Short mmCIF file of C-alpha atoms in Angstrom, two decimals:
data_model
loop_
_atom_site.label_atom_id
_atom_site.label_comp_id
_atom_site.label_asym_id
_atom_site.label_seq_id
_atom_site.Cartn_x
_atom_site.Cartn_y
_atom_site.Cartn_z
CA MET C 22 -10.04 9.57 -7.55
CA GLY C 23 -7.12 7.22 -8.19
CA MET C 24 -4.65 4.71 -6.82
CA ASN C 25 -0.97 3.83 -6.74
CA VAL C 26 1.41 1.33 -5.15
CA ILE C 27 4.57 1.71 -3.08
CA PRO C 28 6.75 -1.42 -3.42
CA LEU C 29 8.38 -2.28 -0.09
CA LYS C 30 11.68 -2.96 -1.88
CA GLU C 31 11.89 0.81 -2.53
CA LEU C 32 11.84 1.55 1.21
CA THR C 33 14.70 1.26 3.69
CA PRO C 34 13.47 -0.28 6.97
CA ASN C 35 12.94 2.22 9.82
CA GLU C 36 13.84 5.22 7.63
CA PRO C 37 11.16 7.81 6.77
CA LYS C 38 10.80 8.65 3.09
CA GLU C 39 8.65 11.30 1.39
CA LEU C 40 7.03 10.21 -1.86
CA THR C 41 4.92 12.00 -4.45
CA LEU C 42 2.54 9.48 -6.01
CA LYS C 43 0.78 10.13 -9.32
CA LEU C 44 -2.80 8.90 -8.94
CA LEU C 45 -3.73 6.31 -11.57
CA LYS C 46 -7.07 4.97 -12.83
CA THR C 47 -5.80 1.36 -12.79
CA LEU C 48 -2.64 -0.47 -11.74
CA GLU C 49 -2.14 -1.79 -15.30
CA PRO C 50 0.99 0.03 -16.55
CA ASP C 51 -0.04 0.18 -20.24
CA ASN C 52 -3.65 1.26 -19.67
CA PRO C 53 -4.35 4.47 -21.66
CA GLU C 54 -6.80 5.62 -18.95
CA ASN C 55 -3.75 6.29 -16.75
CA GLU C 56 -2.71 9.16 -19.06
CA LYS C 57 -5.49 11.42 -17.74
CA PRO C 58 -4.22 13.55 -14.82
CA ARG C 59 -5.95 12.52 -11.58
CA GLY C 60 -3.79 14.42 -9.14
CA GLU C 61 -0.93 13.57 -6.87
CA LEU C 62 -0.62 12.46 -3.29
CA VAL C 63 2.39 13.44 -1.18
CA VAL C 64 2.99 11.01 1.68
CA GLU C 65 5.70 10.30 4.20
CA VAL C 66 6.06 6.59 4.86
CA MET C 67 8.23 4.42 7.04
CA TYR C 68 8.51 0.67 6.62
CA LYS C 69 8.76 -1.10 9.96
CA PRO C 70 9.30 -4.84 9.39
CA PHE C 71 7.72 -7.35 11.75
CA THR C 72 10.01 -8.76 14.38
CA GLU C 73 9.78 -12.36 15.51
CA ASP C 74 8.05 -11.42 18.80
CA GLU C 75 5.35 -9.41 16.95
CA LEU C 76 4.12 -12.40 14.93
CA PRO C 77 1.03 -14.22 16.28
CA LYS C 78 1.88 -17.28 18.38
CA ASN C 79 -1.16 -19.18 17.14
CA PRO C 80 -1.62 -18.83 13.34
CA GLU C 81 -5.35 -19.59 13.74
CA ASP C 82 -5.79 -16.60 16.05
CA ASN C 83 -7.30 -13.94 13.79
CA ASN C 84 -7.61 -11.24 16.47
CA GLY C 85 -6.87 -7.90 14.87
CA ILE C 86 -6.49 -9.29 11.35
CA GLU C 87 -9.11 -7.82 9.06
CA LYS C 88 -10.03 -8.80 5.56
CA ALA C 89 -8.81 -6.40 2.87
CA PRO C 90 -11.53 -4.03 1.63
CA GLU C 91 -13.38 -4.74 -1.62
CA GLY C 92 -11.45 -3.40 -4.59
CA THR C 93 -8.04 -4.09 -3.05
CA PRO C 94 -5.61 -5.17 -5.79
CA ALA C 95 -4.96 -8.92 -5.77
CA THR C 96 -1.28 -8.21 -5.17
CA GLY C 97 -2.07 -6.00 -2.16
CA GLY C 98 0.04 -6.47 0.93
CA LEU C 99 -0.54 -5.95 4.62
CA LEU C 100 -1.41 -2.27 4.35
CA VAL C 101 -4.15 -0.74 2.27
CA ILE C 102 -5.06 2.92 2.78
CA ILE C 103 -8.28 4.36 1.42
CA ILE C 104 -8.67 8.14 1.51
CA HIS C 105 -12.11 9.61 0.86
#
């Protein structure tokens, strides 16, 4: 299908924003394979930053923290969504 990225710096905390994302073959900006239309995804997102009390007290406590799925871009952040 395709992929895209939403940089957090483009989002205002706690404010919903609707985005239309062009699906890309790769995340390399100059890759000619990205020219082929792969569709679009319309999403509404809201960035909710962590607050101090939401951070784990013990950094070694991995409860609830999962490893990113295979194929996640190396620059991936805390949220990866895969739609099948």
